[in-house]
Amino acid sequence: MVETVAFPPARPIGPLDQRASHARARPAVRMALVPPGVRLSFRARDEAAIARAAEGFGVALPREACRFSSGGGRAALWLGPDEWMLLASGDPDTLFATLEGALTDLPHSLVDVSHRSVAFTVEGPEAAAVLNAGCPLDLSLQAFPVGMCTRTVLAKSEIVLRRTVETRFVVDAWRSFAAYVWQFLEEARREFL
Amino acid sequence: MLLITCPYCGPRPELEFRYAGEAHIARPEDPSGVEADPWGEFLYNRTNARGPYAERWRHFHGCGRFFNAIRDTTTDFFLATYKVGEPRPDVPARAVASASTGGAGER
Ligand SMILES: [Zn+2]
C-alpha cells in the first residue's frame, strides 16, 4: 500500500524573504518587500509603436526624462529615451501577449524581465539620507521629486530608484545583487532609531 | 564628486558614466577597401589633445545612451555635452582661454 502525500504547490523563495522577515523595526526608515510582479522591458523609437504600447498597457509612457506614470496598479518608468520599464501585477504572459498583439508589424523590443530583479520600499523621514549612504544622487525634493525614477548606482550595485511619495522610495535591484543592496541599506539605517 | 551633464538626464555623478574614446571618428564605409595604413590610422591613432577634446561618453548606469562631450584634458572640466549626431559645439572662448592658462604651461 503506497500512501500518497500531497505537497502544497511550490512557492518561489525570493532572495530577500529571509532578511525582510527579520528586519528590525526602525520608524525613521522602514524597509519592506514589494510583492513579486510583472516587469516588461519595452524599447522602441517608432512613435506609432510607443503610442500603441501605451494604449495596450493602459498607462501613458512618459516622454520626459526620468519620470514615471502610474494608474490602475500599473506603472511605466522612463529609463532612457527609447526605453521603458512596464510594471504590473497578475499573469505576465497575458500582458505580454496583449502588448505583442498591439505591436505587430511595428519595430520594437519587448522582453519579460519579471524575475530579473526584486523590489523593496525604503520609507520614512530619513529614507533619503539612508539611500544617500550609497547613492550619490541629489535626493532632495527639488532635484528628485515625487514621480521621478532613474537607473543609478547604490554602492557597488546598479539599481532602479523611484520616489512614489515624499518619504517613500522603491528600490529595484537585480536578483543576485539584492542581498547586498538590502544589507547595505540595513547597515546604513542602523544609524537611526 | 564630478558631475557630468547627460544630454538626456541632466547633471549626474561621474560614476554613472563610462568613457568611450575620442568622438567624431567615422568607421570607413568599406573596410575591406581601405589600405593597411589608413586602417591602422582609424583603429589606433587618436588626437590625444591637450586641452578641449571631443570624447564619447556613455551614461552607463542611467539612460544607457552614448553622447559626446568636450572635456578639457588639462583640467578635467567638461565644457559641453551634446547628443550623438549633433555637430561639435563651439566651446566658450573664455573656458578655453582659462583652461589653457590654467594647466597648459610647459611641464
Ligand atoms: Zn542619461
Short mmCIF file of C-alpha atoms and ligand atoms in Angstrom, two decimals:
data_model
loop_
_atom_site.label_atom_id
_atom_site.label_comp_id
_atom_site.label_asym_id
_atom_site.label_seq_id
_atom_site.Cartn_x
_atom_site.Cartn_y
_atom_site.Cartn_z
CA MET A 1 0.00 0.00 0.00
CA VAL A 2 1.55 3.28 -1.08
CA GLU A 3 0.48 6.38 0.64
CA THR A 4 0.39 9.48 -1.48
CA VAL A 5 1.34 12.71 0.14
CA ALA A 6 0.01 15.90 -1.31
CA PHE A 7 2.59 18.65 -1.18
CA PRO A 8 1.41 22.22 -1.26
CA PRO A 9 2.25 23.91 -4.54
CA ALA A 10 5.82 25.13 -4.62
CA ARG A 11 6.19 28.78 -3.76
CA PRO A 12 9.23 30.52 -5.12
CA ILE A 13 11.54 31.86 -2.45
CA GLY A 14 12.79 35.37 -3.05
CA PRO A 15 16.38 36.33 -2.29
CA LEU A 16 15.23 38.80 0.35
CA ASP A 17 12.43 36.84 2.05
CA GLN A 18 14.56 35.79 4.98
CA ARG A 19 16.16 39.17 5.51
CA ALA A 20 12.90 41.07 5.17
CA SER A 21 11.10 38.92 7.72
CA HIS A 22 13.88 39.54 10.25
CA ALA A 23 14.28 43.26 9.58
CA ARG A 24 14.22 45.29 12.75
CA ALA A 25 11.60 47.98 13.12
CA ARG A 26 13.07 51.47 12.87
CA PRO A 27 10.44 54.16 12.40
CA ALA A 28 12.97 56.59 10.89
CA VAL A 29 13.47 54.26 7.94
CA ARG A 30 11.44 51.15 7.25
CA MET A 31 12.29 48.61 4.59
CA ALA A 32 9.72 46.21 3.22
CA LEU A 33 9.49 43.84 0.28
CA VAL A 34 7.32 44.68 -2.68
CA PRO A 35 5.40 41.55 -3.75
CA PRO A 36 6.72 39.94 -6.94
CA GLY A 37 5.17 41.46 -10.04
CA VAL A 38 5.41 41.69 -13.78
CA ARG A 39 8.27 43.66 -15.30
CA LEU A 40 8.49 44.16 -19.02
CA SER A 41 11.34 45.94 -20.72
CA PHE A 42 9.94 47.84 -23.68
CA ARG A 43 12.10 49.61 -26.23
CA ALA A 44 11.03 51.50 -29.32
CA ARG A 45 11.86 54.64 -31.24
CA ASP A 46 8.90 54.45 -33.57
CA GLU A 47 6.21 56.92 -32.44
CA ALA A 48 3.41 54.63 -33.55
CA ALA A 49 4.87 51.75 -31.54
CA ILE A 50 5.17 53.91 -28.42
CA ALA A 51 1.57 55.07 -28.78
CA ARG A 52 0.32 51.55 -29.41
CA ALA A 53 2.21 50.19 -26.37
CA ALA A 54 0.74 52.89 -24.13
CA GLU A 55 -2.73 52.08 -25.41
CA GLY A 56 -2.28 48.36 -24.83
CA PHE A 57 -0.73 48.89 -21.41
CA GLY A 58 -3.30 51.41 -20.24
CA VAL A 59 -0.74 53.84 -18.84
CA ALA A 60 0.95 56.63 -20.79
CA LEU A 61 4.67 56.12 -21.41
CA PRO A 62 6.37 59.26 -20.06
CA ARG A 63 8.37 61.22 -22.63
CA GLU A 64 10.02 63.43 -20.06
CA ALA A 65 13.36 62.09 -18.85
CA CYS A 66 13.40 60.16 -15.55
CA ARG A 67 9.67 60.24 -14.89
CA PHE A 68 7.12 57.51 -14.30
CA SER A 69 3.38 57.47 -14.73
CA SER A 70 1.03 55.10 -12.99
CA GLY A 71 -2.60 54.11 -12.76
CA GLY A 72 -4.75 51.05 -12.12
CA GLY A 73 -1.94 49.23 -10.32
CA ARG A 74 0.41 49.66 -13.28
CA ALA A 75 3.35 51.93 -13.84
CA ALA A 76 5.54 52.91 -16.78
CA LEU A 77 9.07 54.04 -15.92
CA TRP A 78 11.16 56.12 -18.32
CA LEU A 79 14.63 54.57 -18.25
CA GLY A 80 16.02 56.00 -21.48
CA PRO A 81 14.82 58.00 -24.50
CA ASP A 82 13.70 54.76 -26.14
CA GLU A 83 13.39 52.51 -23.11
CA TRP A 84 10.65 51.95 -20.55
CA MET A 85 10.06 49.53 -17.72
CA LEU A 86 6.43 48.44 -17.51
CA LEU A 87 5.27 47.27 -14.08
CA ALA A 88 2.06 45.35 -13.47
CA SER A 89 0.63 42.54 -11.42
CA GLY A 90 -1.03 39.32 -12.46
CA ASP A 91 -0.08 36.99 -15.27
CA PRO A 92 2.94 38.15 -17.27
CA ASP A 93 2.05 36.02 -20.29
CA THR A 94 -1.35 37.65 -20.77
CA LEU A 95 0.05 41.18 -20.64
CA PHE A 96 2.94 40.18 -22.87
CA ALA A 97 0.60 38.69 -25.46
CA THR A 98 -1.67 41.75 -25.35
CA LEU A 99 1.22 44.11 -25.97
CA GLU A 100 2.80 41.95 -28.66
CA GLY A 101 -0.59 41.79 -30.36
CA ALA A 102 -0.86 45.57 -30.32
CA LEU A 103 2.68 45.98 -31.66
CA THR A 104 2.52 43.60 -34.60
CA ASP A 105 4.46 44.94 -37.60
CA LEU A 106 5.99 47.80 -35.61
CA PRO A 107 9.71 47.80 -34.82
CA HIS A 108 10.17 47.34 -31.08
CA SER A 109 11.62 45.11 -28.40
CA LEU A 110 9.57 43.64 -25.59
CA VAL A 111 11.21 41.37 -23.04
CA ASP A 112 9.76 39.80 -19.91
CA VAL A 113 12.27 40.58 -17.16
CA SER A 114 9.93 39.92 -14.24
CA HIS A 115 12.40 37.66 -12.47
CA ARG A 116 15.48 39.74 -13.12
CA SER A 117 15.11 41.94 -10.08
CA VAL A 118 13.39 42.25 -6.74
CA ALA A 119 11.91 45.41 -5.32
CA PHE A 120 11.57 46.80 -1.84
CA THR A 121 10.49 50.08 -0.31
CA VAL A 122 12.62 52.39 1.78
CA GLU A 123 10.25 54.58 3.70
CA GLY A 124 10.33 57.11 6.48
CA PRO A 125 11.56 60.60 7.31
CA GLU A 126 15.21 59.53 6.89
CA ALA A 127 14.72 57.45 3.74
CA ALA A 128 16.68 59.82 1.50
CA ALA A 129 19.53 60.07 3.99
CA VAL A 130 19.84 56.30 4.17
CA LEU A 131 19.82 55.93 0.38
CA ASN A 132 22.44 58.67 0.15
CA ALA A 133 24.78 56.47 2.16
CA GLY A 134 25.42 54.66 -1.11
CA CYS A 135 23.70 56.67 -3.83
CA PRO A 136 25.39 59.91 -4.93
CA LEU A 137 22.27 61.45 -6.49
CA ASP A 138 20.73 64.60 -5.03
CA LEU A 139 17.60 63.18 -3.41
CA SER A 140 16.14 66.48 -2.24
CA LEU A 141 12.54 67.05 -3.28
CA GLN A 142 13.65 69.77 -5.72
CA ALA A 143 16.13 67.57 -7.55
CA PHE A 144 14.33 64.23 -7.15
CA PRO A 145 10.60 64.99 -6.88
CA VAL A 146 7.75 62.55 -6.39
CA GLY A 147 7.19 60.87 -9.76
CA MET A 148 10.86 60.66 -10.64
CA CYS A 149 12.62 57.41 -11.43
CA THR A 150 16.03 56.53 -12.73
CA ARG A 151 18.61 53.87 -13.09
CA THR A 152 21.53 54.75 -10.87
CA VAL A 153 24.07 53.18 -8.55
CA LEU A 154 23.90 52.23 -4.91
CA ALA A 155 27.34 51.45 -3.52
CA LYS A 156 28.72 48.86 -5.95
CA SER A 157 25.42 47.83 -7.47
CA GLU A 158 23.12 49.23 -10.10
CA ILE A 159 19.54 49.92 -9.02
CA VAL A 160 16.39 51.49 -10.38
CA LEU A 161 15.15 54.08 -7.91
CA ARG A 162 11.81 55.82 -7.86
CA ARG A 163 10.05 58.15 -5.45
CA THR A 164 6.37 57.36 -5.00
CA VAL A 165 5.60 59.75 -2.14
CA GLU A 166 7.76 62.33 -0.41
CA THR A 167 9.12 59.88 2.14
CA ARG A 168 8.92 56.65 0.18
CA PHE A 169 11.32 55.26 -2.40
CA VAL A 170 11.17 51.97 -4.24
CA VAL A 171 14.48 50.25 -4.92
CA ASP A 172 14.62 47.70 -7.69
CA ALA A 173 17.82 45.65 -7.55
CA TRP A 174 18.98 42.79 -9.71
CA ARG A 175 18.30 39.47 -8.02
CA SER A 176 21.86 38.43 -7.36
CA PHE A 177 22.73 41.90 -6.03
CA ALA A 178 19.57 42.20 -3.94
CA ALA A 179 21.01 40.76 -0.74
CA TYR A 180 23.99 43.10 -1.00
CA VAL A 181 21.80 46.16 -1.62
CA TRP A 182 19.43 45.25 1.19
CA GLN A 183 22.24 44.61 3.64
CA PHE A 184 23.98 47.83 2.67
CA LEU A 185 20.85 49.86 3.41
CA GLU A 186 20.16 47.80 6.52
CA GLU A 187 23.54 48.83 7.89
CA ALA A 188 23.08 52.43 6.80
CA ARG A 189 19.80 52.71 8.68
CA ARG A 190 21.30 51.40 11.91
CA GLU A 191 22.34 54.99 12.44
CA PHE A 192 18.71 55.85 13.09
CA LEU A 193 16.29 54.69 15.74
CA MET B 1 32.23 64.28 -6.96
CA LEU B 2 32.47 65.42 -10.57
CA LEU B 3 29.08 65.98 -12.19
CA ILE B 4 28.65 65.20 -15.87
CA THR B 5 25.62 66.57 -17.68
CA CYS B 6 23.93 63.83 -19.66
CA PRO B 7 22.11 65.41 -22.64
CA TYR B 8 19.07 63.30 -21.72
CA CYS B 9 19.07 63.10 -17.90
CA GLY B 10 20.86 66.26 -16.78
CA PRO B 11 23.71 66.58 -14.28
CA ARG B 12 24.64 63.23 -12.74
CA PRO B 13 27.52 61.84 -10.68
CA GLU B 14 30.52 60.72 -12.70
CA LEU B 15 30.45 57.14 -11.51
CA GLU B 16 27.31 56.53 -13.55
CA PHE B 17 29.35 57.12 -16.71
CA ARG B 18 31.83 55.23 -18.85
CA TYR B 19 34.46 56.75 -21.10
CA ALA B 20 34.40 55.56 -24.71
CA GLY B 21 37.30 57.19 -26.53
CA GLU B 22 37.62 60.04 -28.98
CA ALA B 23 34.46 61.28 -30.72
CA HIS B 24 33.77 62.02 -34.38
CA ILE B 25 35.83 59.14 -35.75
CA ALA B 26 33.84 57.60 -38.58
CA ARG B 27 34.38 53.96 -39.44
CA PRO B 28 35.16 53.62 -43.17
CA GLU B 29 32.11 52.59 -45.18
CA ASP B 30 34.05 49.83 -46.90
CA PRO B 31 36.69 48.46 -44.50
CA SER B 32 38.00 45.82 -46.93
CA GLY B 33 38.75 48.54 -49.48
CA VAL B 34 40.91 50.51 -47.05
CA GLU B 35 44.70 50.18 -47.24
CA ALA B 36 46.55 48.93 -44.18
CA ASP B 37 47.98 52.30 -43.17
CA PRO B 38 44.74 54.31 -43.18
CA TRP B 39 43.04 51.38 -41.46
CA GLY B 40 45.68 51.37 -38.76
CA GLU B 41 45.23 55.11 -38.51
CA PHE B 42 41.49 54.66 -38.00
CA LEU B 43 41.94 51.88 -35.48
CA TYR B 44 44.77 53.13 -33.30
CA ASN B 45 45.72 56.75 -33.79
CA ARG B 46 43.96 59.33 -31.70
CA THR B 47 44.44 63.07 -31.40
CA ASN B 48 45.17 62.83 -27.67
CA ALA B 49 44.82 66.59 -27.46
CA ARG B 50 45.92 68.70 -24.56
CA GLY B 51 43.03 70.99 -23.78
CA PRO B 52 39.49 70.73 -25.14
CA TYR B 53 38.95 67.25 -26.54
CA ALA B 54 35.82 65.74 -28.10
CA GLU B 55 35.06 62.40 -26.47
CA ARG B 56 32.38 59.77 -26.46
CA TRP B 57 30.82 59.01 -23.10
CA ARG B 58 28.08 56.64 -22.10
CA HIS B 59 25.54 57.15 -19.34
CA PHE B 60 26.02 53.53 -18.39
CA HIS B 61 24.14 53.40 -15.07
CA GLY B 62 21.44 55.80 -16.25
CA CYS B 63 19.70 56.12 -19.58
CA GLY B 64 22.34 53.96 -21.24
CA ARG B 65 22.85 56.41 -24.10
CA PHE B 66 26.14 57.30 -25.74
CA PHE B 67 26.75 61.01 -26.15
CA ASN B 68 29.64 63.34 -26.94
CA ALA B 69 31.44 65.68 -24.61
CA ILE B 70 34.08 68.37 -24.91
CA ARG B 71 36.38 67.87 -21.95
CA ASP B 72 39.47 69.83 -21.17
CA THR B 73 42.15 67.21 -20.65
CA THR B 74 44.31 69.57 -18.61
CA THR B 75 41.62 70.42 -16.06
CA ASP B 76 39.14 67.52 -16.41
CA PHE B 77 36.48 70.22 -16.80
CA PHE B 78 33.51 69.37 -19.04
CA LEU B 79 32.95 72.32 -21.36
CA ALA B 80 29.93 70.89 -23.19
CA THR B 81 27.95 67.70 -23.75
CA TYR B 82 25.76 67.01 -26.77
CA LYS B 83 23.85 64.20 -28.42
CA VAL B 84 25.37 61.87 -30.96
CA GLY B 85 24.74 63.23 -34.45
CA GLU B 86 24.83 66.84 -33.35
CA PRO B 87 27.77 68.94 -34.58
CA ARG B 88 30.64 69.65 -32.23
CA PRO B 89 29.66 72.86 -30.44
CA ASP B 90 31.91 75.87 -30.22
CA VAL B 91 33.14 75.82 -26.65
CA PRO B 92 33.07 79.22 -24.95
CA ALA B 93 36.29 81.05 -25.72
CA ARG B 94 36.73 82.08 -22.10
CA ALA B 95 36.57 78.49 -20.90
CA VAL B 96 39.25 77.52 -23.39
CA ALA B 97 41.40 80.53 -22.51
CA SER B 98 41.23 79.93 -18.77
CA ALA B 99 41.94 76.25 -19.34
CA SER B 100 45.00 76.99 -21.46
CA THR B 101 46.46 79.38 -18.92
CA GLY B 102 45.46 77.17 -16.01
CA GLY B 103 47.18 73.94 -16.79
CA ALA B 104 48.78 74.05 -20.21
CA GLY B 105 52.18 75.51 -19.28
CA GLU B 106 55.28 73.50 -20.07
CA ARG B 107 55.82 70.82 -17.52
ZN ZN C 1 21.38 59.83 -19.23
#
